[in-house]
Coordinates of C-alpha atoms in Angstrom, one line a residue:
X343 CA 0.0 0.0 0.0
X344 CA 2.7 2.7 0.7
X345 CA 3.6 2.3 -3.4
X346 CA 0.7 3.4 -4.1
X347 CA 0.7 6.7 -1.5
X348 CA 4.3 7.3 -3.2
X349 CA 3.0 7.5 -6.4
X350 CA -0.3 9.4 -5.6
X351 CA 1.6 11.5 -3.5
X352 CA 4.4 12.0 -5.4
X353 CA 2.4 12.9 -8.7
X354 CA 0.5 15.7 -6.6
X355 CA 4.1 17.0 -4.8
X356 CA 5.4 16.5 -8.6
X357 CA 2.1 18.7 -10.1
X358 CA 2.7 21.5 -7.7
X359 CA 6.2 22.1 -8.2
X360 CA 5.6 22.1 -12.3
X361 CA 3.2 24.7 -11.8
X362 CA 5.6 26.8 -9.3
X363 CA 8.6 26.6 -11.5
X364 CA 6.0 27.1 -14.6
X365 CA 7.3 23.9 -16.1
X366 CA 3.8 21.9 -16.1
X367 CA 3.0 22.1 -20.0
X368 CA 6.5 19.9 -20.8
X369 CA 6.0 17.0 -18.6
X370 CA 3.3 14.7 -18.1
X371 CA 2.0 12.6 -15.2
X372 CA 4.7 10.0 -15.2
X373 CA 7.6 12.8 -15.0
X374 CA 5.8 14.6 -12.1
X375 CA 5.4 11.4 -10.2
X376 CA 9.2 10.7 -10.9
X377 CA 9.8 14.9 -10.0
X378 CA 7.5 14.6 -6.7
X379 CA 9.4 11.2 -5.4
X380 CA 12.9 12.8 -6.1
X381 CA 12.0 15.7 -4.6
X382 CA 10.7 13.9 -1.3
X383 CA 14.4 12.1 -1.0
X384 CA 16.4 15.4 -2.1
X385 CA 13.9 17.1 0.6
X386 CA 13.9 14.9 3.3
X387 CA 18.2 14.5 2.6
X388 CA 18.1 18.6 2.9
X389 CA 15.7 18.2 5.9
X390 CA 18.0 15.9 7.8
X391 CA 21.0 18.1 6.6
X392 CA 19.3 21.7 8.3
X393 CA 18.0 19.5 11.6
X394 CA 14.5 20.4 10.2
X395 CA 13.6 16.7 10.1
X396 CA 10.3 16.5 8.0
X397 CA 11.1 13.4 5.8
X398 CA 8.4 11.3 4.4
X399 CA 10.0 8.3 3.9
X400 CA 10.5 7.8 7.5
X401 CA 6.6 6.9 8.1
X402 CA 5.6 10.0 9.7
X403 CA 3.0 11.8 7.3
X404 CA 3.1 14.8 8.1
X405 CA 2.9 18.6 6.7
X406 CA 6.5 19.3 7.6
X407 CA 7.5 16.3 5.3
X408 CA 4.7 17.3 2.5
X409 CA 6.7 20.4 2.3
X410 CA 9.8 19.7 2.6
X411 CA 9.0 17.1 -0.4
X412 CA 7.8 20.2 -2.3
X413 CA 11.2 22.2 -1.5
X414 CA 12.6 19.4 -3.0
X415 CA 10.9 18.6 -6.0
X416 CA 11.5 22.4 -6.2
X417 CA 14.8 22.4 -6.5
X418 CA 15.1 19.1 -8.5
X419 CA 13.5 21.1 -11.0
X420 CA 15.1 24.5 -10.8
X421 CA 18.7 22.2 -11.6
X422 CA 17.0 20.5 -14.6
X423 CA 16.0 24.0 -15.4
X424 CA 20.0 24.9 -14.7
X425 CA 20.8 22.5 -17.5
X426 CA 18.5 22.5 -19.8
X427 CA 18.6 25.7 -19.9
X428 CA 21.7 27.3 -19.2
X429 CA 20.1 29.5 -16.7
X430 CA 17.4 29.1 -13.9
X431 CA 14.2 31.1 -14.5

């Protein structure tokens, strides 16, 4: 069952970062769930780094680790951005 809150999860994470970096219209539903998981281990890895905590792999659902995912899943896609780009936007 937690596959299937990773995926749902991670799609929605995934969704909301498109639309705050303003990269929605390139990617579809499969590259936002792949954006949203990434972004909950590059969150959670950050998280852990700052003593913030907030993962959501550990178990605990919580808002802390919902955001920290989106920080996450934001900056997964402001480095893409980096270089496929050549500058962040």
């Amino acid at each position: 069952m937690g596959i299937i809150i990773w995926l749902i999860v991670g799609g929605i994470i995934g969704w909301i970062a498109s639309m705050i970096m303003k990269t929605d219209g390139q990617q579809g539903i499969f590259l936002n769930i792949v954006v949203g998981i990434i972004g909950a281990f590059l969150g959670g890895w950050i998280g852990g780094m700052l003593g913030i905590g907030g993962d959501i792999n550990s178990g605990d659902f919580s808002i802390s680790g919902l955001l920290m995912s989106l920080v996450g899943a934001i900056i997964l896609l402001a480095i893409v951005n980096l270089f496929r780009r050549g500058r962040v936007r």
